Short mmCIF file of C-alpha atoms and ligand atoms in Angstrom, two decimals:
data_model
loop_
_atom_site.label_atom_id
_atom_site.label_comp_id
_atom_site.label_asym_id
_atom_site.label_seq_id
_atom_site.Cartn_x
_atom_site.Cartn_y
_atom_site.Cartn_z
CA MET T 1 -0.13 0.32 -0.10
CA ASP T 2 1.28 3.40 -0.78
CA LEU T 3 1.80 4.80 2.51
CA LEU T 4 1.85 8.44 1.07
CA SER T 5 -1.92 8.22 0.07
CA PRO T 6 -3.97 6.35 2.68
CA PRO T 7 -7.37 5.06 1.22
CA VAL T 8 -10.09 7.70 1.64
CA ALA T 9 -13.45 6.46 2.48
CA ARG T 10 -15.52 6.95 -0.51
CA ILE T 11 -19.29 7.52 0.74
CA LEU T 12 -21.68 5.90 -1.32
CA PRO T 13 -24.79 7.29 -2.55
CA ALA T 14 -27.82 6.20 -0.62
CA PHE T 15 -29.58 3.78 -1.96
CA LEU T 16 -33.17 5.42 -0.63
CA ASP T 17 -32.07 8.78 -1.93
CA GLN T 18 -31.78 7.29 -5.60
CA PRO T 19 -34.96 8.53 -7.78
CA ALA T 20 -36.58 5.69 -9.23
CA ASP T 21 -35.93 5.91 -13.29
CA ALA T 22 -31.93 5.50 -11.69
CA LEU T 23 -32.10 2.86 -9.97
CA ARG T 24 -34.41 1.14 -12.66
CA THR T 25 -31.78 1.98 -15.54
CA TRP T 26 -29.13 0.70 -12.79
CA PHE T 27 -30.46 -2.18 -12.84
CA ALA T 28 -31.48 -3.09 -16.18
CA ASP T 29 -27.90 -1.54 -17.61
CA ARG T 30 -26.62 -5.21 -15.27
CA GLY T 31 -29.22 -6.88 -17.19
CA GLN T 32 -31.41 -7.74 -13.60
CA PRO T 33 -35.52 -7.89 -14.00
CA ALA T 34 -37.58 -5.02 -12.71
CA MET T 35 -38.86 -6.51 -9.99
CA ARG T 36 -34.68 -6.83 -8.29
CA LEU T 37 -35.51 -2.30 -7.18
CA LYS T 38 -38.49 -3.83 -5.49
CA GLN T 39 -36.86 -6.89 -3.69
CA VAL T 40 -34.19 -4.55 -2.26
CA ARG T 41 -36.35 -1.91 -1.17
CA ARG T 42 -38.87 -3.99 0.87
CA TRP T 43 -35.76 -5.52 2.46
CA LEU T 44 -35.12 -1.72 3.69
CA LEU T 45 -38.62 -0.71 4.25
CA ASP T 46 -40.48 -4.06 5.44
CA GLY T 47 -37.45 -6.63 6.23
CA ARG T 48 -35.36 -4.24 8.37
CA ALA T 49 -32.14 -4.98 6.45
CA GLU T 50 -28.95 -2.90 7.19
CA SER T 51 -26.81 -3.91 4.79
CA PHE T 52 -27.15 -5.90 1.42
CA GLU T 53 -25.27 -8.80 2.36
CA GLY T 54 -28.21 -10.25 3.95
CA MET T 55 -30.85 -9.79 0.91
CA SER T 56 -31.34 -13.74 0.89
CA ASP T 57 -33.07 -13.90 -2.10
CA LEU T 58 -30.55 -11.82 -4.34
CA PRO T 59 -28.10 -13.39 -6.51
CA LYS T 60 -24.56 -13.34 -5.03
CA ASP T 61 -22.69 -11.28 -7.77
CA LEU T 62 -25.60 -8.70 -7.86
CA ARG T 63 -25.41 -8.59 -3.88
CA ALA T 64 -21.34 -7.55 -4.10
CA GLU T 65 -22.30 -5.10 -6.76
CA LEU T 66 -24.92 -3.08 -5.02
CA ILE T 67 -22.29 -3.01 -2.18
CA GLY T 68 -19.86 -1.36 -4.19
CA SER T 69 -22.10 0.81 -5.72
CA PHE T 70 -24.36 1.88 -2.68
CA ALA T 71 -24.98 2.53 0.72
CA PRO T 72 -28.81 0.72 2.03
CA LEU T 73 -28.82 3.30 4.49
CA GLY T 74 -26.93 6.39 3.81
CA THR T 75 -27.22 7.68 7.30
CA ARG T 76 -25.70 6.15 11.01
CA ILE T 77 -26.22 6.35 14.05
CA ASP T 78 -24.45 8.92 16.28
CA ARG T 79 -26.28 8.71 19.25
CA HIS T 80 -28.64 6.46 20.89
CA LEU T 81 -30.79 6.90 23.97
CA GLN T 82 -33.48 5.12 25.50
CA ALA T 83 -35.89 6.45 28.37
CA SER T 84 -37.69 4.42 30.91
CA ASP T 85 -40.89 4.47 29.09
CA ASP T 86 -38.85 3.51 26.30
CA THR T 87 -39.18 6.28 24.38
CA HIS T 88 -36.22 6.10 22.21
CA LYS T 89 -33.98 9.27 20.80
CA LEU T 90 -31.50 8.94 17.95
CA LEU T 91 -28.84 11.54 16.84
CA VAL T 92 -28.48 10.68 13.03
CA ARG T 93 -25.22 11.54 11.22
CA LEU T 94 -26.08 12.72 7.68
CA ALA T 95 -23.24 12.01 5.03
CA ASP T 96 -21.91 15.31 4.94
CA GLY T 97 -21.34 14.89 8.99
CA LYS T 98 -24.32 16.93 9.90
CA SER T 99 -26.39 15.45 12.54
CA VAL T 100 -30.78 15.49 13.04
CA GLU T 101 -32.53 14.06 15.92
CA CYS T 102 -35.33 11.54 15.51
CA VAL T 103 -37.47 10.30 18.17
CA LEU T 104 -40.16 6.83 18.88
CA ILE T 105 -42.67 7.36 21.15
CA GLN T 106 -44.51 3.92 22.11
CA GLU T 107 -47.84 3.62 23.57
CA PRO T 108 -48.75 -0.12 22.29
CA PRO T 109 -50.34 -0.89 19.81
CA ARG T 110 -49.72 3.08 18.91
CA ARG T 111 -46.04 3.70 17.78
CA THR T 112 -45.10 7.60 16.78
CA ALA T 113 -42.23 8.52 15.21
CA CYS T 114 -41.48 12.05 15.15
CA ILE T 115 -38.96 12.96 12.63
CA SER T 116 -36.38 16.39 11.36
CA THR T 117 -37.16 17.90 8.29
CA GLN T 118 -34.33 20.43 8.13
CA VAL T 119 -30.51 20.71 9.85
CA GLY T 120 -31.11 23.46 12.00
CA CYS T 121 -34.48 25.52 11.59
CA GLY T 122 -34.88 29.04 10.62
CA MET T 123 -37.78 30.69 11.48
CA GLY T 124 -36.44 31.53 15.13
CA CYS T 125 -39.33 31.04 17.32
CA VAL T 126 -37.65 32.13 20.61
CA PHE T 127 -38.03 29.52 23.08
CA CYS T 128 -36.88 26.62 20.43
CA ALA T 129 -33.71 24.76 20.58
CA SER T 130 -33.79 23.82 17.07
CA GLY T 131 -33.28 27.15 15.44
CA LEU T 132 -30.59 28.67 18.04
CA ASN T 133 -27.80 28.23 15.37
CA GLY T 134 -30.23 29.37 12.31
CA VAL T 135 -31.54 26.48 9.20
CA VAL T 136 -28.15 24.87 7.58
CA ARG T 137 -29.84 22.93 4.89
CA ASN T 138 -33.24 20.93 3.97
CA LEU T 139 -32.88 17.36 4.26
CA THR T 140 -33.28 15.04 1.62
CA ALA T 141 -36.15 12.57 1.16
CA GLY T 142 -34.21 9.70 1.73
CA GLU T 143 -32.62 11.19 4.84
CA ILE T 144 -36.44 12.11 5.62
CA LEU T 145 -37.14 8.57 4.96
CA GLU T 146 -34.09 7.20 6.91
CA GLN T 147 -35.62 7.97 10.38
CA LEU T 148 -38.76 6.55 9.91
CA VAL T 149 -36.58 3.26 8.99
CA ARG T 150 -34.28 3.50 11.78
CA LEU T 151 -37.12 4.42 14.49
CA ARG T 152 -39.37 1.12 12.65
CA ASN T 153 -35.94 -1.47 13.56
CA LEU T 154 -36.00 -0.28 17.02
CA THR T 155 -39.83 -1.37 17.65
CA PRO T 156 -40.28 -4.95 18.71
CA PRO T 157 -40.24 -7.46 15.99
CA ASP T 158 -43.76 -7.74 15.82
CA GLY T 159 -44.13 -3.69 15.77
CA ARG T 160 -44.49 -1.26 12.97
CA LEU T 161 -45.28 2.46 13.33
CA SER T 162 -48.77 3.84 13.70
CA HIS T 163 -48.11 7.26 13.29
CA VAL T 164 -46.23 9.92 12.10
CA VAL T 165 -45.10 13.25 13.80
CA VAL T 166 -43.28 15.75 11.61
CA MET T 167 -42.11 17.71 15.00
CA GLY T 168 -38.85 17.63 15.09
CA MET T 169 -36.07 20.12 13.69
CA GLY T 170 -36.99 22.40 11.11
CA GLU T 171 -39.98 23.71 9.26
CA PRO T 172 -41.59 21.18 7.37
CA LEU T 173 -43.27 23.07 5.26
CA ALA T 174 -40.28 25.09 3.89
CA ASN T 175 -38.95 21.54 2.79
CA LEU T 176 -42.41 20.67 1.60
CA ASP T 177 -40.97 18.48 -1.54
CA SER T 178 -38.88 16.47 0.18
CA LEU T 179 -41.44 15.39 2.73
CA LEU T 180 -43.96 14.80 0.73
CA GLU T 181 -41.82 12.62 -1.49
CA ALA T 182 -40.90 10.36 1.80
CA LEU T 183 -44.25 10.42 3.07
CA GLU T 184 -45.26 8.72 -0.06
CA VAL T 185 -43.01 6.09 0.21
CA ALA T 186 -44.08 5.93 4.06
CA GLY T 187 -47.94 5.82 3.40
CA HIS T 188 -46.94 3.00 0.53
CA LYS T 189 -48.37 0.00 1.42
CA ASP T 190 -45.12 -1.67 -0.22
CA GLY T 191 -43.12 0.91 1.99
CA LEU T 192 -44.11 1.36 5.42
CA GLY T 193 -48.38 1.53 5.16
CA ILE T 194 -48.55 4.39 7.41
CA GLY T 195 -51.89 6.18 6.29
CA ALA T 196 -51.68 9.77 5.79
CA ARG T 197 -54.61 9.91 8.70
CA HIS T 198 -51.82 9.29 11.07
CA ILE T 199 -49.46 11.57 10.27
CA THR T 200 -49.20 14.84 11.69
CA ILE T 201 -47.57 17.48 9.97
CA SER T 202 -46.63 20.52 11.88
CA THR T 203 -46.17 23.97 10.79
CA VAL T 204 -45.07 27.40 12.22
CA GLY T 205 -47.94 28.57 9.70
CA LEU T 206 -46.77 29.53 6.10
CA PRO T 207 -50.02 30.30 4.36
CA VAL T 208 -48.97 29.62 0.93
CA LYS T 209 -47.63 26.51 2.05
CA ILE T 210 -50.45 25.50 4.13
CA ARG T 211 -52.66 26.04 0.60
CA ARG T 212 -50.68 23.91 -1.38
CA LEU T 213 -50.93 21.16 0.93
CA ALA T 214 -54.43 21.47 1.26
CA ASP T 215 -54.87 21.79 -2.66
CA LEU T 216 -52.86 17.92 -2.74
CA GLY T 217 -56.38 16.32 -1.35
CA LYS T 218 -54.29 14.11 1.15
CA GLN T 219 -55.57 13.00 4.37
CA TYR T 220 -52.41 14.38 6.59
CA HIS T 221 -53.43 16.23 9.67
CA LEU T 222 -52.67 19.73 9.97
CA ALA T 223 -51.15 20.93 13.35
CA VAL T 224 -50.51 24.94 13.23
CA SER T 225 -48.21 26.47 15.96
CA LEU T 226 -50.09 29.49 16.78
CA HIS T 227 -48.58 30.85 20.70
CA ALA T 228 -49.75 33.47 20.89
CA PRO T 229 -53.75 35.38 20.25
CA ASN T 230 -52.40 38.60 18.84
CA ASP T 231 -50.29 39.30 16.60
CA LEU T 232 -48.28 41.61 19.06
CA LEU T 233 -47.17 38.52 21.34
CA ARG T 234 -47.21 36.38 18.13
CA THR T 235 -44.33 38.39 16.62
CA ARG T 236 -42.36 38.39 19.53
CA ILE T 237 -42.16 34.72 20.39
CA VAL T 238 -42.58 33.54 16.96
CA PRO T 239 -40.97 36.17 14.67
CA THR T 240 -41.91 34.74 11.30
CA ASN T 241 -44.84 36.32 12.29
CA ASP T 242 -44.23 39.68 11.39
CA LYS T 243 -44.42 38.73 7.18
CA THR T 244 -47.65 37.00 7.94
CA GLY T 245 -49.82 37.35 10.61
CA ILE T 246 -52.29 35.56 12.68
CA ASN T 247 -55.37 36.18 10.10
CA GLU T 248 -53.89 35.14 7.26
CA ILE T 249 -53.07 31.50 8.74
CA LEU T 250 -56.05 31.08 9.95
CA ALA T 251 -57.44 31.66 6.80
CA ALA T 252 -55.09 28.90 5.37
CA ALA T 253 -55.86 26.55 8.12
CA ASP T 254 -59.94 27.08 7.19
CA TYR T 255 -59.02 26.36 4.02
CA PHE T 256 -57.74 23.19 4.66
CA HIS T 257 -60.28 22.13 6.42
CA GLU T 258 -62.57 23.04 3.84
CA LYS T 259 -60.70 21.30 1.22
CA THR T 260 -60.09 18.24 3.22
CA GLY T 261 -62.59 18.12 5.97
CA ARG T 262 -59.25 17.12 8.63
CA GLN T 263 -59.91 19.39 11.33
CA VAL T 264 -56.65 21.39 12.26
CA THR T 265 -54.88 21.51 15.62
CA TYR T 266 -53.29 24.61 16.77
CA GLU T 267 -50.66 24.43 19.29
CA TYR T 268 -49.78 26.68 21.70
CA VAL T 269 -46.69 26.49 23.81
CA LEU T 270 -47.30 27.67 27.12
CA LEU T 271 -44.50 29.91 28.85
CA GLY T 272 -44.99 31.00 32.26
CA GLY T 273 -45.80 34.57 32.50
CA LEU T 274 -45.82 35.30 29.06
CA ASN T 275 -48.40 33.81 26.77
CA ASP T 276 -50.35 31.76 29.93
CA SER T 277 -52.21 34.18 31.50
CA PRO T 278 -56.11 34.68 31.41
CA ARG T 279 -56.69 37.25 29.27
CA GLU T 280 -54.61 35.08 26.81
CA ALA T 281 -56.92 32.30 27.08
CA ARG T 282 -59.90 34.60 26.92
CA GLU T 283 -58.69 35.97 23.59
CA LEU T 284 -57.24 32.41 22.16
CA ALA T 285 -61.02 30.96 23.11
CA THR T 286 -62.33 33.99 20.98
CA LEU T 287 -59.94 33.90 18.32
CA LEU T 288 -61.30 30.12 17.54
CA ARG T 289 -64.53 29.86 18.54
CA GLY T 290 -66.59 28.73 15.64
CA ARG T 291 -63.72 27.03 14.09
CA LYS T 292 -63.65 23.44 14.15
CA ALA T 293 -60.49 23.75 16.41
CA HIS T 294 -58.09 21.66 18.75
CA VAL T 295 -56.25 22.84 20.76
CA ASN T 296 -53.03 21.30 22.08
CA LEU T 297 -51.66 22.83 25.04
CA ILE T 298 -47.63 22.21 25.30
CA PRO T 299 -45.88 22.98 28.84
CA PHE T 300 -42.46 24.86 27.86
CA ASN T 301 -39.77 22.15 27.59
CA ASP T 302 -36.64 23.75 29.50
CA VAL T 303 -34.14 24.69 27.03
CA GLU T 304 -30.67 25.66 28.83
CA GLY T 305 -29.45 29.07 28.38
CA LEU T 306 -32.98 30.45 27.52
CA PRO T 307 -34.79 32.37 29.92
CA TYR T 308 -38.45 30.93 29.44
CA ALA T 309 -40.13 28.83 32.28
CA ARG T 310 -43.10 26.42 32.43
CA PRO T 311 -46.58 27.67 33.39
CA THR T 312 -47.57 27.44 37.02
CA VAL T 313 -50.07 24.13 37.86
CA GLU T 314 -52.92 26.80 38.55
CA ALA T 315 -52.06 29.14 35.56
CA GLN T 316 -52.22 25.73 33.28
CA THR T 317 -55.43 24.90 35.08
CA ALA T 318 -56.82 27.82 34.28
CA PHE T 319 -56.08 28.32 30.76
CA ILE T 320 -57.70 25.14 30.34
CA ASP T 321 -60.90 25.58 31.65
CA THR T 322 -60.91 29.14 29.96
CA LEU T 323 -61.04 27.48 26.76
CA ARG T 324 -62.72 24.55 27.55
CA ARG T 325 -65.61 26.36 28.55
CA ALA T 326 -65.67 28.52 25.89
CA GLY T 327 -66.34 24.62 23.84
CA LEU T 328 -62.77 24.15 22.29
CA SER T 329 -61.35 20.91 22.17
CA VAL T 330 -58.38 20.79 24.10
CA LYS T 331 -55.40 18.59 25.40
CA VAL T 332 -52.51 19.03 26.96
CA ARG T 333 -49.37 17.51 25.66
CA LYS T 334 -47.74 14.64 27.77
CA ARG T 335 -44.29 14.95 28.84
CA LYS T 336 -42.44 11.52 27.06
CA GLY T 337 -38.71 10.90 27.53
CA SER T 338 -37.86 14.31 29.67
CA GLU T 339 -35.06 12.12 30.78
CA ILE T 340 -33.41 12.11 27.52
CA ASP T 341 -33.68 15.43 26.13
CA ALA T 342 -36.55 13.72 23.90
CA ALA T 343 -37.66 17.60 22.70
CA CYS T 344 -36.67 18.75 19.68
CA GLY T 345 -33.35 20.02 18.75
CA GLN T 346 -31.91 19.68 22.58
CA LEU T 347 -29.80 16.91 22.18
CA ARG T 348 -28.02 17.60 19.21
CA ARG T 349 -27.06 20.73 20.71
CA LYS T 350 -25.65 18.98 23.44
CA VAL T 351 -23.54 17.21 21.54
CA GLU T 352 -22.24 19.51 19.68
CA GLN T 353 -21.29 21.63 22.77
CA GLU T 354 -19.52 18.64 24.04
CA LEU T 355 -17.78 18.72 20.73
CA ALA T 356 -17.08 22.25 20.23
CA PRO T 357 -13.24 23.15 21.11
CA ALA T 358 -13.41 24.58 24.99
N1 SAH L 401 -41.67 24.41 13.05
C1 SAH L 401 -42.35 23.16 13.23
C2 SAH L 401 -41.95 21.81 14.00
C3 SAH L 401 -41.14 22.28 15.11
S1 SAH L 401 -41.78 21.32 16.42
C4 SAH L 401 -43.64 24.23 13.62
O1 SAH L 401 -43.24 25.39 14.01
O2 SAH L 401 -44.47 23.88 14.25
C5 SAH L 401 -43.08 20.88 16.68
C6 SAH L 401 -43.74 21.77 18.03
O3 SAH L 401 -43.39 21.93 19.35
C7 SAH L 401 -44.18 23.49 17.80
O4 SAH L 401 -45.12 23.63 18.09
C8 SAH L 401 -42.62 23.97 18.11
O5 SAH L 401 -43.44 25.52 19.04
C9 SAH L 401 -42.92 23.03 19.77
N2 SAH L 401 -41.36 23.11 20.48
C10 SAH L 401 -40.50 23.37 20.48
N3 SAH L 401 -39.51 24.05 20.83
C11 SAH L 401 -40.37 23.59 22.12
C12 SAH L 401 -39.91 23.43 23.79
N4 SAH L 401 -38.93 24.22 24.15
N5 SAH L 401 -41.04 23.44 24.67
C13 SAH L 401 -42.24 22.65 23.98
N6 SAH L 401 -42.63 23.37 22.61
C14 SAH L 401 -41.91 23.34 21.75
#
């Protein structure tokens, strides 16, 4: 071996990231029938294979060619944390060295994957760990899909993912094309078989994209991160509100409901002393009254270094009561996996801080 030029690890393209047409051509060029593509996909998406080696119904020389040409999965697991309630969190390392988080929440038979769509986030919500350093890049469809595959591979052999929430790092509607491509495979019977009605897309509220999603005629569930009942307060908490404003977001969400028949969820992070007073509760009730809306209250999850607090029990109870008395359907998000930093963006941040030079 030439010691002056040590071998450089070659990064192979990820199989799941290749357009179907390119793969069909790749197999055809090797004189392989079209069903081979289906077989490999079935191994990865249904058979839990993480290497080509074990794909026992493929000819040996084809397996060798696959090994030389593609990575079966283009990501690797950098950290794997498991909480006592069987919540798993993965820090997934992408081919270019960047990382994203995803989480598996298990309440059998319900098993929910929470996935990321971007490295970082450009929305800058003041209480959120994901956006503290801005957005780095969009994930590819394959990188989004692989999070689902990795999380599914953590479920028991007879388990499957029943639900997906797109509530990890990033703004899903800022990377809508790749997300839809990944969800298409997730929903397919030859893919992961997770129906659109069991998939929730959570957005900061980008009206044009909400309308585009509505026009697709799919049954995805839409969750809008509202966090405040008036523009003055919302712009303080969610800076992008400056350009959109609550009315335009609600109009787009109403359009989504009209087009899809699906009830929209409004998420509201309760930040102690900032947006959790009876006045804000009343204002929120007035804003949402008459809409077929569901409210999901999320008590703030502490983020190191940020000056926000969880609401007091009294404030939270009073807030819920006010909304319920106004006839709204309200739920408080359960806290899962808190000892493994399951809230979005926190693990990546911690690992990056550990790795950063002092
Ligand atoms: N960009 C999308 C997805 C973000 S994550 C969106 O804005 O909806 C999903 C939800 O978690 C959002 O409502 C987000 O505001 C909320 N969230 C982020 N950080 C949080 C924290 N530290 N505590 C509680 N909720 C948080």
